[in-house]
PDB file of C-alpha atoms in Angstrom:
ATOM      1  CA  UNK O 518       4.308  -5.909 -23.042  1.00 48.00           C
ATOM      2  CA  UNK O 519       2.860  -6.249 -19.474  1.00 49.00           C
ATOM      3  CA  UNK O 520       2.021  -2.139 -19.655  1.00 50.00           C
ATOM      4  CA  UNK O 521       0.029  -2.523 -22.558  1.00 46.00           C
ATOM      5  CA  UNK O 522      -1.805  -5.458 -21.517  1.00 47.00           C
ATOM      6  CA  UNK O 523      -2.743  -3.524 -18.309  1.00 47.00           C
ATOM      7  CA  UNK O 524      -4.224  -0.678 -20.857  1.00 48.00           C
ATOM      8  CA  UNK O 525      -5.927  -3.285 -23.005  1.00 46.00           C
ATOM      9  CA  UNK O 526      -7.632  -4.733 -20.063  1.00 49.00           C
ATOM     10  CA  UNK O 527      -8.281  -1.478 -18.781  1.00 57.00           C
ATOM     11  CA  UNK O 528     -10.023  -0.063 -22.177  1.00 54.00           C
ATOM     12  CA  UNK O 529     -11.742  -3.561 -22.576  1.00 51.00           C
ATOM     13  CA  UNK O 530     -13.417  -2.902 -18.646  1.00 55.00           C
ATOM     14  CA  UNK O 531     -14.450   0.967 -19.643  1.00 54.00           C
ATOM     15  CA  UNK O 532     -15.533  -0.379 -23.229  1.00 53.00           C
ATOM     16  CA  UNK O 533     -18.206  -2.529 -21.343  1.00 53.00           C
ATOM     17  CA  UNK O 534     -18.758  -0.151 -18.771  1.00 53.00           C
ATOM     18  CA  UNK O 535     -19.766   2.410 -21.095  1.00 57.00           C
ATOM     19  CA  UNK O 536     -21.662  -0.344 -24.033  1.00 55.00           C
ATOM     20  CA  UNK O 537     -22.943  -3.292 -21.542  1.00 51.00           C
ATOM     21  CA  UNK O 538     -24.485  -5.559 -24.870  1.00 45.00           C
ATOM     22  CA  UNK O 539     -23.029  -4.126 -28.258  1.00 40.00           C
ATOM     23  CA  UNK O 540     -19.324  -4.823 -27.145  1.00 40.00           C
ATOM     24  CA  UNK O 541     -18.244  -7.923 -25.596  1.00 40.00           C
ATOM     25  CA  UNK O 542     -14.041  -8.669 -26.051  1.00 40.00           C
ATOM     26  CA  UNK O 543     -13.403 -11.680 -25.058  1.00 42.00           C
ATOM     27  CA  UNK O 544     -10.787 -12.197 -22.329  1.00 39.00           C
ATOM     28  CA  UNK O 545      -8.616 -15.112 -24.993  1.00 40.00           C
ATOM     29  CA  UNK O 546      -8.253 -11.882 -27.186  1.00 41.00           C
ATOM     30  CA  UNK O 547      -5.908 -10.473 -24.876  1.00 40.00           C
ATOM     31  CA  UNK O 548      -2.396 -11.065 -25.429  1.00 45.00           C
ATOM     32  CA  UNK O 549      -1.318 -11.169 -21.588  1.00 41.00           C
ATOM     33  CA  UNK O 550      -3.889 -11.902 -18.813  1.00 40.00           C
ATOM     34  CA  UNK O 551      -2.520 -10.704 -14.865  1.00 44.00           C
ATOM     35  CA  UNK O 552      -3.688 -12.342 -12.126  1.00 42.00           C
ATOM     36  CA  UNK O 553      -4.146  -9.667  -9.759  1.00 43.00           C
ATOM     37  CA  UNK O 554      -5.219  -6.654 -11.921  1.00 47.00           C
ATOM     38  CA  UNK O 555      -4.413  -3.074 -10.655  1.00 46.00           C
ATOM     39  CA  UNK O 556      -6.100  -0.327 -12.589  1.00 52.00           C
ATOM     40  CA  UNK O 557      -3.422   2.438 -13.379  1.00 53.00           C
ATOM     41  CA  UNK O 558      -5.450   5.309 -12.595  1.00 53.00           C
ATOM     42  CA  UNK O 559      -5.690   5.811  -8.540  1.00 53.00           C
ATOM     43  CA  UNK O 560      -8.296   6.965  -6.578  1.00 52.00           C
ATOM     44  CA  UNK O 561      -8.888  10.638  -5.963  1.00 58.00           C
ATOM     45  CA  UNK O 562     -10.995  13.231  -4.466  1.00 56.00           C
ATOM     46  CA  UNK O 563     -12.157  13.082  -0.526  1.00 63.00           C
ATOM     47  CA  UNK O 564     -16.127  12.587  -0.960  1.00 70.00           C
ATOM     48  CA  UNK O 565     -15.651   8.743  -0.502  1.00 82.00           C
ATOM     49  CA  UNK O 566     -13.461   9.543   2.581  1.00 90.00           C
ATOM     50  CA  UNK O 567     -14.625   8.348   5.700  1.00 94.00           C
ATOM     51  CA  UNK O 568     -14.846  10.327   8.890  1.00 93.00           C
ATOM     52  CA  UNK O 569     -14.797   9.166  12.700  1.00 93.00           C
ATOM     53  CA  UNK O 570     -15.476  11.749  15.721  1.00 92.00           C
ATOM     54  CA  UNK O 571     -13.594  14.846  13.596  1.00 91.00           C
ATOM     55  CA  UNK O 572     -11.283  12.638  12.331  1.00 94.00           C
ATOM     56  CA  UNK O 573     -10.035  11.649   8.747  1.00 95.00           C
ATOM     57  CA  UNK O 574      -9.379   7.816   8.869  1.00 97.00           C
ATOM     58  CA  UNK O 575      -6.178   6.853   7.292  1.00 97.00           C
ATOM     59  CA  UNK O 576      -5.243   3.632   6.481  1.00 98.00           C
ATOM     60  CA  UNK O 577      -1.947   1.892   4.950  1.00 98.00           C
ATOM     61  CA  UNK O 578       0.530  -0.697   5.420  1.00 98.00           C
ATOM     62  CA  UNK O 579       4.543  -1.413   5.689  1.00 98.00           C
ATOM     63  CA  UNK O 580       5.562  -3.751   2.879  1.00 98.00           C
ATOM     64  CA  UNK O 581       8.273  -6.095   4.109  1.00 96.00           C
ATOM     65  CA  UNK O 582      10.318  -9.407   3.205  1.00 94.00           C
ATOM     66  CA  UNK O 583      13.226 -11.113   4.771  1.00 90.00           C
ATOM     67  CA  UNK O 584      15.865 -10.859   2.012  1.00 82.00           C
ATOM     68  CA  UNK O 585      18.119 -13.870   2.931  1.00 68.00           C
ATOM     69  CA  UNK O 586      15.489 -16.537   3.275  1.00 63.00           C
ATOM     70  CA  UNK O 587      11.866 -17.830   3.002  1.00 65.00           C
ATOM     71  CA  UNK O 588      12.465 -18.985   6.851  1.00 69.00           C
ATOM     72  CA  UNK O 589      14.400 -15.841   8.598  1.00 72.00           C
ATOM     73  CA  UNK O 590      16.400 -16.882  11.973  1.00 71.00           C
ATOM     74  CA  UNK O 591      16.669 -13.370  12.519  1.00 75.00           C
ATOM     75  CA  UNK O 592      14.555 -10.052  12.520  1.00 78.00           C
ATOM     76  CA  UNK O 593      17.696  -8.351  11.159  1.00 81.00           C
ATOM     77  CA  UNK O 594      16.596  -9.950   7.781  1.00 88.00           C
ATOM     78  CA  UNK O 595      13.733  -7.883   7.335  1.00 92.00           C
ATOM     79  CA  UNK O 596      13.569  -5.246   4.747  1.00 95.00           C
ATOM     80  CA  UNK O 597      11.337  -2.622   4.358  1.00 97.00           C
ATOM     81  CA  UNK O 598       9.927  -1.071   1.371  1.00 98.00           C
ATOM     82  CA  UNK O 599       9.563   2.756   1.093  1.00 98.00           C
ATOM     83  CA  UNK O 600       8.584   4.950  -1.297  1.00 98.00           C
ATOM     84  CA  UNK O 601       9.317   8.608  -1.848  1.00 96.00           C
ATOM     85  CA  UNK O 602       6.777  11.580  -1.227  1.00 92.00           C
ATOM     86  CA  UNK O 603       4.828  13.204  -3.894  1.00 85.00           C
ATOM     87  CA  UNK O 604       6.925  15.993  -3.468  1.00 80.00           C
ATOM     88  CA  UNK O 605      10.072  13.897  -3.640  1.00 76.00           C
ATOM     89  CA  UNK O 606      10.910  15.269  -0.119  1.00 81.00           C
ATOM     90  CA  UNK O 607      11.696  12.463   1.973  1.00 89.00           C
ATOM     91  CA  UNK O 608      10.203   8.462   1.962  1.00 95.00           C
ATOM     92  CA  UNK O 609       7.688   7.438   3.606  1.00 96.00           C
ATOM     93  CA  UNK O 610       5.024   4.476   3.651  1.00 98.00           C
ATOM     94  CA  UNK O 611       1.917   3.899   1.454  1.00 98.00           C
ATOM     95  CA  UNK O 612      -1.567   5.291   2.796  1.00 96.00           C
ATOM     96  CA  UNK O 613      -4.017   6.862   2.361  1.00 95.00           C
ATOM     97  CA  UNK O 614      -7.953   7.511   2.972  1.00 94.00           C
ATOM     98  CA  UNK O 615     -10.073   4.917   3.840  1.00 95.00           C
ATOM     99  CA  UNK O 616     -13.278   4.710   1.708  1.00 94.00           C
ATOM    100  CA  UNK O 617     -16.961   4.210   2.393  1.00 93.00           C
ATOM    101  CA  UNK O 618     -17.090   1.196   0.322  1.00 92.00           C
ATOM    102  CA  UNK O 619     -14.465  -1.111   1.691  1.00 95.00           C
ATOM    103  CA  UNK O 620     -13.071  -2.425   4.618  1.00 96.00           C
ATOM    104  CA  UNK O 621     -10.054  -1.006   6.249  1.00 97.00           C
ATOM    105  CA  UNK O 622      -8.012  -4.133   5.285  1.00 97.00           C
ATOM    106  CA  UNK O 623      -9.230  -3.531   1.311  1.00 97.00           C
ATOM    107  CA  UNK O 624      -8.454   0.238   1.105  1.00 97.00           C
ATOM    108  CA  UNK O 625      -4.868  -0.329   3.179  1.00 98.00           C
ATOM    109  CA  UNK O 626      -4.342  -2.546   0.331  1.00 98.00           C
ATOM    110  CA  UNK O 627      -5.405  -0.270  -2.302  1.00 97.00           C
ATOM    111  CA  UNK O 628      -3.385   2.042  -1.199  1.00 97.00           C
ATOM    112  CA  UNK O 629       0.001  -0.104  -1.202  1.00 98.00           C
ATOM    113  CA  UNK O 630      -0.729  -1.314  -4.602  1.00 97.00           C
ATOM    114  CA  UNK O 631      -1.520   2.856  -6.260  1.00 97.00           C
ATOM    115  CA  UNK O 632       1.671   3.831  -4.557  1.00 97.00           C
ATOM    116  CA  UNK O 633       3.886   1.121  -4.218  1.00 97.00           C
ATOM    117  CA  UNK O 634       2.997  -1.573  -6.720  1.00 98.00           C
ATOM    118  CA  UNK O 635       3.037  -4.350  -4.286  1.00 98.00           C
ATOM    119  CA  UNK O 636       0.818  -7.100  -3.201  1.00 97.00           C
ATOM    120  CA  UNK O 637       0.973  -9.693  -0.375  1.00 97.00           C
ATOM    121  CA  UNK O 638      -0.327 -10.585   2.440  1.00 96.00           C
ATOM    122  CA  UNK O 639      -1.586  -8.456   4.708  1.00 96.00           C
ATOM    123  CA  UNK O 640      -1.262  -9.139   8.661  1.00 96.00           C
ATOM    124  CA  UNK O 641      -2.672  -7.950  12.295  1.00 95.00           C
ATOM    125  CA  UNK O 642      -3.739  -4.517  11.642  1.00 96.00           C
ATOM    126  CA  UNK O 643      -0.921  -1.660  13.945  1.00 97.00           C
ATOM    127  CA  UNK O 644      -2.496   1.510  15.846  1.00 96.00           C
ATOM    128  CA  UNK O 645      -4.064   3.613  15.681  1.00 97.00           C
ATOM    129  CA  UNK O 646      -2.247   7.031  16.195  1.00 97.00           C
ATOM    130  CA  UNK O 647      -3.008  10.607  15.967  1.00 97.00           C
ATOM    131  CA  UNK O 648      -1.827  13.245  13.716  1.00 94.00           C
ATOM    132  CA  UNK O 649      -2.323  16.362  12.561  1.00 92.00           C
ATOM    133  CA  UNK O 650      -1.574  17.104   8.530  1.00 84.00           C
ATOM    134  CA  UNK O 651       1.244  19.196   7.168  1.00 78.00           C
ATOM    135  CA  UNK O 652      -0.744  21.014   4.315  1.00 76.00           C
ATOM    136  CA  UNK O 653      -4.502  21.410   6.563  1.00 78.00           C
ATOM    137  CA  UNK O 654      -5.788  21.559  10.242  1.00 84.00           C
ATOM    138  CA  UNK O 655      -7.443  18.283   9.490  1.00 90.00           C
ATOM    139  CA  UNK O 656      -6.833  15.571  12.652  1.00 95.00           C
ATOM    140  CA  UNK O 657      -6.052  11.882  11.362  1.00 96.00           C
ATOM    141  CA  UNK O 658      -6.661   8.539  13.051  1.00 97.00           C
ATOM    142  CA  UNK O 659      -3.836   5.921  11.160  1.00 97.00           C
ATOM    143  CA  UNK O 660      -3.709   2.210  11.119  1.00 98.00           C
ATOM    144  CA  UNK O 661      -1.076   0.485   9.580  1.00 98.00           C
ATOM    145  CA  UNK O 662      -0.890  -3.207   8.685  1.00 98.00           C
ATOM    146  CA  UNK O 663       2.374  -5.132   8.021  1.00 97.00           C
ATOM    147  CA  UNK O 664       2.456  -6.443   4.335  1.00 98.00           C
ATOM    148  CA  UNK O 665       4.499  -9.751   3.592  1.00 95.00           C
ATOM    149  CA  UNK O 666       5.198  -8.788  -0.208  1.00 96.00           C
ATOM    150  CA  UNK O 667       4.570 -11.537  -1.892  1.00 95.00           C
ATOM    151  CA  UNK O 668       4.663  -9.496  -5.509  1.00 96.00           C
ATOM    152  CA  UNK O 669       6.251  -6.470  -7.094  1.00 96.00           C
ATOM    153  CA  UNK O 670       4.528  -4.892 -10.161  1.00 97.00           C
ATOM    154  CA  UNK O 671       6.082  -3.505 -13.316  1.00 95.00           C
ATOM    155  CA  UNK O 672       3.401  -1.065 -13.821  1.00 94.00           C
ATOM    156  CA  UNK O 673       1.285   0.602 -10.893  1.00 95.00           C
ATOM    157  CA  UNK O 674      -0.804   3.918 -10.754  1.00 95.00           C
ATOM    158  CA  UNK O 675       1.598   5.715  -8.948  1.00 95.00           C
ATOM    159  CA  UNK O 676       4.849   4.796 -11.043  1.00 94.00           C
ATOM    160  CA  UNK O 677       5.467   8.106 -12.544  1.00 93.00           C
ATOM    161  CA  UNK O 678       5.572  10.131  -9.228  1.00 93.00           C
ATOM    162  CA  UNK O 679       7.151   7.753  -6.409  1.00 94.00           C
ATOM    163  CA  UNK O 680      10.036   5.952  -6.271  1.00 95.00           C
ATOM    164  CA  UNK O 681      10.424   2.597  -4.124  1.00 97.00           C
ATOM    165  CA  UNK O 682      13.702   1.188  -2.632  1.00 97.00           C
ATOM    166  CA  UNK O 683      13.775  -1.662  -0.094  1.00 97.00           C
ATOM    167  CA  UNK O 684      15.937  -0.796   3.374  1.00 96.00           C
ATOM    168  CA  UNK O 685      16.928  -2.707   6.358  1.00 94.00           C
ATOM    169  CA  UNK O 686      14.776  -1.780   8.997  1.00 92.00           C
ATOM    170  CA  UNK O 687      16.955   0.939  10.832  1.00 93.00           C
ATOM    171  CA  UNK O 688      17.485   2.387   7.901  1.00 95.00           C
ATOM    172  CA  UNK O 689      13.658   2.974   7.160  1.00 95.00           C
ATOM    173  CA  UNK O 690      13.222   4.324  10.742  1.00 94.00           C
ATOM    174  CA  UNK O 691      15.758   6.894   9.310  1.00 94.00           C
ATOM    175  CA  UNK O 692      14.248   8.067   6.121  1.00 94.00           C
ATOM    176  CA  UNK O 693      10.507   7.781   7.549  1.00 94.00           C
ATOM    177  CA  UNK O 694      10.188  11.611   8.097  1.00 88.00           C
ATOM    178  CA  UNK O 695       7.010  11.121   9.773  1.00 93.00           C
ATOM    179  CA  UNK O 696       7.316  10.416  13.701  1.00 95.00           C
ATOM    180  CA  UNK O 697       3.688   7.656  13.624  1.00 96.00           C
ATOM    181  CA  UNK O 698       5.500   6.008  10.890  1.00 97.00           C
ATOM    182  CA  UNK O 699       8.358   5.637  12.648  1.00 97.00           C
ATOM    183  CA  UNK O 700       6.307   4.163  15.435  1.00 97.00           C
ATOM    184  CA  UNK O 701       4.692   2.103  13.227  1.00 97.00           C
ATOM    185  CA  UNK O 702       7.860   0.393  12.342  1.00 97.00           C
ATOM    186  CA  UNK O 703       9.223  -0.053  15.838  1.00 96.00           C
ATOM    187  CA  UNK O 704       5.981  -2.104  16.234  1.00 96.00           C
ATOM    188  CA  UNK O 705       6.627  -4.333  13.113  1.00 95.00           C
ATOM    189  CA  UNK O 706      10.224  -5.166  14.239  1.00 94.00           C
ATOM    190  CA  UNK O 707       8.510  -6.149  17.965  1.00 93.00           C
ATOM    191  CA  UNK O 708       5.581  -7.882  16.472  1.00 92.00           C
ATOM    192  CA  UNK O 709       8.286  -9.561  13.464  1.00 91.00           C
ATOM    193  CA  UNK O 710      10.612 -10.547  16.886  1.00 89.00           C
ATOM    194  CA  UNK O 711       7.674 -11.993  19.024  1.00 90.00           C
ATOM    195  CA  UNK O 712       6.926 -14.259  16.114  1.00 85.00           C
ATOM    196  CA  UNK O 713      10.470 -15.658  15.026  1.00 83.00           C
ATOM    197  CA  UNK O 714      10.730 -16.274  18.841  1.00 84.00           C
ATOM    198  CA  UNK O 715       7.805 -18.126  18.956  1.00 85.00           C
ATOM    199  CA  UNK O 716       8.705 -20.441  15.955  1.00 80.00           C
ATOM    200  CA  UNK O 717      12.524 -21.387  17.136  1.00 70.00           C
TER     201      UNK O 717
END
């Protein structure tokens, strides 16, 4: 049911898109509204992308919880959420371009939300670091920003193509094939240790 109110929605927005004063649906018609709408088709194409000194700027985030409690004691609650590749070779963490028009926090949290279906919180962003792509000779500059998941969707863009699974945090620093991401999650478990210290 909460599938096809995401279509509904979605046909009701490209209805008055396309017919701005012959159509109007009201929103009570709808038989499920969601709070924090995601449309199910993600962004593609690169002439949005934005560009820095030769570099493609990448932007993402590393969705976590702490799985025992709402007030951890201990970073070795924390649990990561991965997702697998679009070639289903190895996991890895949601990103992707960052866009001419929106911040770095906005598209870091597009991205999460196409890929992985969640949304949360986002924190202090992580980076940057340097990389050059599998598939291209294109050079990357990456920031990552931690996520406190506060939601997981049913339905996201990227459903069909990824799968998610929530790991402890060694275990992510495993199955992360890519060495920045890896980095990237060293820095989370520091950043996540510096802050449960502070608070006991």
């Amino acid at each position: 049911m909460r599938c096809f109110s995401f279509y509904l929605t979605n046909l009701t927005n490209l209805l008055n898109f396309l017919f701005p004063f012959p159509i109007k649906i009201p929103s009570k018609c709808l038989p499920v509204q969601i709070e924090n709408m995601v449309t199910l088709v993600s962004r593609t194409g690169r002439h949005l992308q934005r560009y820095e000194k030769g570099y493609r700027l990448v932007v993402g985030c590393i969705p976590y919880r702490y799985k025992k409690s709402q007030e951890p004691t201990s970073v070795e609650e924390l649990e990561v959420l991965v997702i697998s590749a679009q070639n289903g070779q190895g996991m890895l963490l949601p990103k992707g371009g960052w866009e001419n028009d929106e911040c770095m926090e906005e598209a870091a949290k597009r991205e999460t939300e196409e890929e992985a279906g969640v949304i949360g919180v986002v924190q202090d962003k992580l980076g940057p670091w340097h990389y050059k792509s599998k598939r291209s000779c294109i050079m990357h500059e990456s920031y990552m920003f931690p996520l406190l998941v506060q939601k997981e969707l049913d339905c996201w863009p990227e459903k069909n193509i990824r799968k998610r699974r929530w790991v402890s945090i060694n275990e992510a620093r495993e199955v992360c094939h890519n060495w920045w991401m890896r980095e990237a999650l060293e820095e989370l478990f520091r950043q996540q240790s510096r802050n449960l210290q502070a608070q006991s």
